[in-house]
mmCIF file of N, CA and C in Angstrom:
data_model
loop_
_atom_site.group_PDB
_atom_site.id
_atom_site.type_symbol
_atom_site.label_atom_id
_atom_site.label_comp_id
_atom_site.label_asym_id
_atom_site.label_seq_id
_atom_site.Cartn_x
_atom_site.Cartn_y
_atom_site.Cartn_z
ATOM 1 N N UNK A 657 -162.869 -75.942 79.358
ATOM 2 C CA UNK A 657 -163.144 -75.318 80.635
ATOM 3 C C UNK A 657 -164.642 -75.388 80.905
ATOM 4 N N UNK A 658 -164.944 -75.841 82.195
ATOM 5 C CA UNK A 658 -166.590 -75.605 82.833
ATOM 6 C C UNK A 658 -167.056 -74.412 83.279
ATOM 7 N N UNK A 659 -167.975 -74.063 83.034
ATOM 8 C CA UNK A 659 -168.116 -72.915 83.505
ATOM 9 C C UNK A 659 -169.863 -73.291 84.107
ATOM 10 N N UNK A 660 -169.815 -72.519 85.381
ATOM 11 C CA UNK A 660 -170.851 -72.627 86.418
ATOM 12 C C UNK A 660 -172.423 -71.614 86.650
ATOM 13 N N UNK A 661 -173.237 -72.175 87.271
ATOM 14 C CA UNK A 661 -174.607 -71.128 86.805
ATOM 15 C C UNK A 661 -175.416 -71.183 88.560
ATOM 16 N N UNK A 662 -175.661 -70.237 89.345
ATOM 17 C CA UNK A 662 -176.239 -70.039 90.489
ATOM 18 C C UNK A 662 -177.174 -69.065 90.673
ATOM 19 N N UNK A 663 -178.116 -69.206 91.466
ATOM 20 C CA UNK A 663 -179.315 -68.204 90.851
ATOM 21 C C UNK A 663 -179.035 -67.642 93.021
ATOM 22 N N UNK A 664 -179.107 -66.319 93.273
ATOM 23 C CA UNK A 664 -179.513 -65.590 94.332
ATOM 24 C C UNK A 664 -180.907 -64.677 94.159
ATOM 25 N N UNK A 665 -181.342 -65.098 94.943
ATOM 26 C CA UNK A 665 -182.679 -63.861 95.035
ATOM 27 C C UNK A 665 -182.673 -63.035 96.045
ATOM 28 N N UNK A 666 -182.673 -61.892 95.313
ATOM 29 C CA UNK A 666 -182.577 -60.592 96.078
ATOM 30 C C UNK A 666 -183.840 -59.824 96.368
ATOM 31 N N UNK A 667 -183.935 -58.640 96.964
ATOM 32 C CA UNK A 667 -184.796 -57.778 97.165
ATOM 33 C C UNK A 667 -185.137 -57.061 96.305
ATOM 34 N N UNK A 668 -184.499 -57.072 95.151
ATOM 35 C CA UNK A 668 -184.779 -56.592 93.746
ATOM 36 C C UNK A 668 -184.564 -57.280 92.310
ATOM 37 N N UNK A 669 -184.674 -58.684 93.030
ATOM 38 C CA UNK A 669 -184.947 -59.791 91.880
ATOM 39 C C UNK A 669 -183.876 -60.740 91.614
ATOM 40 N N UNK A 670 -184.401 -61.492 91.108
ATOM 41 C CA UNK A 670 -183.212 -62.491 90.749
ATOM 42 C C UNK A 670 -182.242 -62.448 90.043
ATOM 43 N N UNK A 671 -180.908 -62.778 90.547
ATOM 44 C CA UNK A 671 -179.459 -62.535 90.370
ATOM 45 C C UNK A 671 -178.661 -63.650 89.781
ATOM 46 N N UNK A 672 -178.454 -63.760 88.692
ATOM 47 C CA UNK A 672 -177.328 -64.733 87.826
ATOM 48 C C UNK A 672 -176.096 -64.767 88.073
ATOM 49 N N UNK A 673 -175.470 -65.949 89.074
ATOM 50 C CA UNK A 673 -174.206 -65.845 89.586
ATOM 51 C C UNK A 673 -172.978 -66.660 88.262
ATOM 52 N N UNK A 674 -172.508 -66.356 87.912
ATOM 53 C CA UNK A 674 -170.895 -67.747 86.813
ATOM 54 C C UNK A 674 -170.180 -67.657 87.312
ATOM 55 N N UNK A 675 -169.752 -68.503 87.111
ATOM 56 C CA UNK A 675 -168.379 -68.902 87.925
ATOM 57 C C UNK A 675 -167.186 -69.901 87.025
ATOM 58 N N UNK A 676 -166.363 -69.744 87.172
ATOM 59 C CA UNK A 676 -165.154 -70.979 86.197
ATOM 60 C C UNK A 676 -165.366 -72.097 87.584
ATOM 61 N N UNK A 677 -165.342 -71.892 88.303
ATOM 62 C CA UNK A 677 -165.465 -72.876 89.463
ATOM 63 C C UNK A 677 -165.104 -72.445 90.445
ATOM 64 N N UNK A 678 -163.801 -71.151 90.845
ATOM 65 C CA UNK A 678 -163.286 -70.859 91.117
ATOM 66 C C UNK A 678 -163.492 -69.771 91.901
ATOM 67 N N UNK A 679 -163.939 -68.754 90.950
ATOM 68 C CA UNK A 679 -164.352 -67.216 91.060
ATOM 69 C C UNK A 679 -165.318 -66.885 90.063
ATOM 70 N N UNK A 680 -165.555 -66.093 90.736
ATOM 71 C CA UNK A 680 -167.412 -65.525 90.118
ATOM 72 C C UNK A 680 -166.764 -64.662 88.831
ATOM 73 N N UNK A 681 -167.393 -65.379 87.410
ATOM 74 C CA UNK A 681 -167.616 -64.434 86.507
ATOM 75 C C UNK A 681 -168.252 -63.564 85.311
ATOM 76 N N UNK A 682 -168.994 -63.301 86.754
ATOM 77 C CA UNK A 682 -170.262 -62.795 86.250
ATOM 78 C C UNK A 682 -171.613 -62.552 87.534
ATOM 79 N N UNK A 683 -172.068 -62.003 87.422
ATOM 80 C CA UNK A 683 -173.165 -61.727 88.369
ATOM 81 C C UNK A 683 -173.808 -60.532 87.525
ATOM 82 N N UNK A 684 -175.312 -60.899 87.308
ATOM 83 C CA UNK A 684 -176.261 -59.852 86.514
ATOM 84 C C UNK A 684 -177.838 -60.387 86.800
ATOM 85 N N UNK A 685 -178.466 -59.420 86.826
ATOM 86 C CA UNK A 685 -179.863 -59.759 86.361
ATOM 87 C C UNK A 685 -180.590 -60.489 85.984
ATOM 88 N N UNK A 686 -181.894 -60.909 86.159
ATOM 89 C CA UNK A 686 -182.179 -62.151 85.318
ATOM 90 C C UNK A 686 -184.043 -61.667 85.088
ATOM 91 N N UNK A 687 -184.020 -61.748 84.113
ATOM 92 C CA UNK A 687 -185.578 -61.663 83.677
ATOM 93 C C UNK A 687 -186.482 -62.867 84.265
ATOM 94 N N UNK A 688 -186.148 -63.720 83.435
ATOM 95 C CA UNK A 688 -187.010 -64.856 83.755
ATOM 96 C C UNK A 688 -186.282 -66.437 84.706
ATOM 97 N N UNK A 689 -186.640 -65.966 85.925
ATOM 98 C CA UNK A 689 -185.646 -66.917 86.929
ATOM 99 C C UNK A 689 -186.186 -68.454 86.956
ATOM 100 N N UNK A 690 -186.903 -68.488 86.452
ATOM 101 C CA UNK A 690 -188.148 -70.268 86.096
ATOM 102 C C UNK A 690 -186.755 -70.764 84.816
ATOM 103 N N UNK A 691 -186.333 -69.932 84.279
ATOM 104 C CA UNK A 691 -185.348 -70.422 82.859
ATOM 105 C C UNK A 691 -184.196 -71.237 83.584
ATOM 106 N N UNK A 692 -183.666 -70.395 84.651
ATOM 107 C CA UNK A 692 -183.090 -70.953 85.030
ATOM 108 C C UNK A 692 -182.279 -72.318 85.301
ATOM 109 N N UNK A 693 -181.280 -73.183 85.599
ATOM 110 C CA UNK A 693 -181.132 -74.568 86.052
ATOM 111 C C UNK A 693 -179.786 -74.534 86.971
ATOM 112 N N UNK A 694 -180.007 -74.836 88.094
ATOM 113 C CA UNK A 694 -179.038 -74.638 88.657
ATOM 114 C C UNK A 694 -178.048 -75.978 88.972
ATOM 115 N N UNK A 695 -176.267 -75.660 88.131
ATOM 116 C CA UNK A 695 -175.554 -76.811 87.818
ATOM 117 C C UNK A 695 -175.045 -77.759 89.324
ATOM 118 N N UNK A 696 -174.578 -76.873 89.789
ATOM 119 C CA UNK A 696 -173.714 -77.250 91.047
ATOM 120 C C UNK A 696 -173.604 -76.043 92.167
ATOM 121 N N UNK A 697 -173.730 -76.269 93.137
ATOM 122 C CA UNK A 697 -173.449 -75.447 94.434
ATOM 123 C C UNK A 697 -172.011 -75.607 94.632
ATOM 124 N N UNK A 698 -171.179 -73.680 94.096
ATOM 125 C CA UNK A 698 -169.470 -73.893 94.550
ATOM 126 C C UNK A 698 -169.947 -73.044 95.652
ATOM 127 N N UNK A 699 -168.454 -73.150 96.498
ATOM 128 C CA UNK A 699 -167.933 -72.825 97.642
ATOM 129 C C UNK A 699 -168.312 -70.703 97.248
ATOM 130 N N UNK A 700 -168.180 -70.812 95.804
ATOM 131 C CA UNK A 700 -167.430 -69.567 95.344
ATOM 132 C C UNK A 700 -168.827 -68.964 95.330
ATOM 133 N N UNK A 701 -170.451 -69.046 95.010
ATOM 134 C CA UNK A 701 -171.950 -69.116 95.086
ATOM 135 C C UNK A 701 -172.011 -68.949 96.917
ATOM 136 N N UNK A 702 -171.673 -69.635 97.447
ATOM 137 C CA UNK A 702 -172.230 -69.678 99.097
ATOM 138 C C UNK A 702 -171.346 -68.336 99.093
ATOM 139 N N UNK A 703 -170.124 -67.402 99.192
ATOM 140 C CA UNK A 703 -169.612 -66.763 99.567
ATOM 141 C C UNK A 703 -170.222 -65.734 99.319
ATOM 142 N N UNK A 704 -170.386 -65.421 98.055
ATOM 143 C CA UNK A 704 -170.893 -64.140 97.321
ATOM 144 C C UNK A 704 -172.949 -64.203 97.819
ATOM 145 N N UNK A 705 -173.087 -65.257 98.147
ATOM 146 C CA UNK A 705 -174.110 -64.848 98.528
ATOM 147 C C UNK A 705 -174.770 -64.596 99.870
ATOM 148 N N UNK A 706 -173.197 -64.911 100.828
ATOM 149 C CA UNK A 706 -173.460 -64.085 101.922
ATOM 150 C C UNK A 706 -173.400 -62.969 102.025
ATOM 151 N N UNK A 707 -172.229 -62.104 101.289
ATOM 152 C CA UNK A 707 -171.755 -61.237 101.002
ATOM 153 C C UNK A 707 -173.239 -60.164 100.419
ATOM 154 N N UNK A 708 -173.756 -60.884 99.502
ATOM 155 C CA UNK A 708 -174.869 -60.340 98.833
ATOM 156 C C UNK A 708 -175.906 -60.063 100.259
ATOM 157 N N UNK A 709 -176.139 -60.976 101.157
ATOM 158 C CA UNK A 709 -176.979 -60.663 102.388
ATOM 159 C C UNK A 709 -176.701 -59.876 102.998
ATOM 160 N N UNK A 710 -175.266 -59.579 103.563
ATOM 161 C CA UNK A 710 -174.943 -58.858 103.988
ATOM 162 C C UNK A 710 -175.442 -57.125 103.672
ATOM 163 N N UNK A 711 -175.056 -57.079 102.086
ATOM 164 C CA UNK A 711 -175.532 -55.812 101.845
ATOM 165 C C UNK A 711 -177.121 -55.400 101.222
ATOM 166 N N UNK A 712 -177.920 -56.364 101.120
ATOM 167 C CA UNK A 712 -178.931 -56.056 101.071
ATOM 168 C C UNK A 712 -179.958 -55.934 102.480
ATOM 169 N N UNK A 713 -179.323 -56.326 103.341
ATOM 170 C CA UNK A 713 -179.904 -56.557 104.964
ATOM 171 C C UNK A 713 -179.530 -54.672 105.128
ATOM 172 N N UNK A 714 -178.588 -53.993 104.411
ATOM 173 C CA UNK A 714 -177.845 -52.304 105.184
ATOM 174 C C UNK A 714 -176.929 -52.857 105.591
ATOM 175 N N UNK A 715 -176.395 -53.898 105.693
ATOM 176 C CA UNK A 715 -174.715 -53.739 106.317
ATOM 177 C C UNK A 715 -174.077 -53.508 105.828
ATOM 178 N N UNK A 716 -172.729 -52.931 105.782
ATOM 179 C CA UNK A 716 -171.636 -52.771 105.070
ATOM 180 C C UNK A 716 -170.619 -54.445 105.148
ATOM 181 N N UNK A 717 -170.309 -55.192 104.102
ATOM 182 C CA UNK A 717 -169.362 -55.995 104.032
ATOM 183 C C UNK A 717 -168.078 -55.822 104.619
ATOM 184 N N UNK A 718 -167.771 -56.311 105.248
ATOM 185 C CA UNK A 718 -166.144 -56.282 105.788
ATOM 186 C C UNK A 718 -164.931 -56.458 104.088
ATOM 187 N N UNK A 719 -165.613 -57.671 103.534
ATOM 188 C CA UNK A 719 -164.633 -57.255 102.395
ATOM 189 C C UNK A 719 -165.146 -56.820 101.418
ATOM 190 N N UNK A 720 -164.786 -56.603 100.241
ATOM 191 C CA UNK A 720 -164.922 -56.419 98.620
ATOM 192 C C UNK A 720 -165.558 -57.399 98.339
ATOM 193 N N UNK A 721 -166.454 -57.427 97.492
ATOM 194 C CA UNK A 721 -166.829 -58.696 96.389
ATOM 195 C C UNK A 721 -166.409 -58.425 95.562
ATOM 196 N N UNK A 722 -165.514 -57.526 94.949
ATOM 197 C CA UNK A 722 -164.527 -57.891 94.036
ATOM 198 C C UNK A 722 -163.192 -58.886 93.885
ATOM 199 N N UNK A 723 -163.363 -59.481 95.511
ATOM 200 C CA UNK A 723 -162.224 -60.769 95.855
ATOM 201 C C UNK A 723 -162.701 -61.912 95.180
ATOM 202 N N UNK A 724 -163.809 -62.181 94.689
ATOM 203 C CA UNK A 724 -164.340 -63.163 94.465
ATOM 204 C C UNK A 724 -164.603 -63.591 92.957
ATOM 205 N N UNK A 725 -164.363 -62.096 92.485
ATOM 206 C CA UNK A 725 -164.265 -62.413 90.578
ATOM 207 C C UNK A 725 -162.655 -62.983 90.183
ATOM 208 N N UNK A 726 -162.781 -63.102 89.158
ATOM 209 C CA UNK A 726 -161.526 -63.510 88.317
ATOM 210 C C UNK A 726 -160.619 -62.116 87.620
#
């Protein structure tokens, strides 16, 4: 199995997205975001990181980002 690596930057730092390809599993913190390497851009990264805009802008999300884990 592949498993996937996406970096979001937030308003309170950079965010470690995984993914199986599929669904996000995992999203955490990241100390040092230069370590980073980012593998591939999924469908499943663009979602969660609108989602992520959404609520760091004060909006409330229409859905869960819990739709998006495994």
């Amino acid at each position: 199995m592949k498993y996937y690596a996406g970096c979001y930057e937030s308003p309170l730092g950079s965010l470690l997205m995984t993914s199986d390809g599929e669904a996000l599993t995992g999203l955490s913190f990241v100390d040092e975001p230069s370590a980073l390497q980012v593998t591939q851009s999924l469908p499943v990264f663009a979602a969660a990181s609108r989602w992520l805009d959404l609520y760091f802008s004060g909006k409330v999300p229409e859905e869960s980002i819990s739709r998006l884990f495994v």
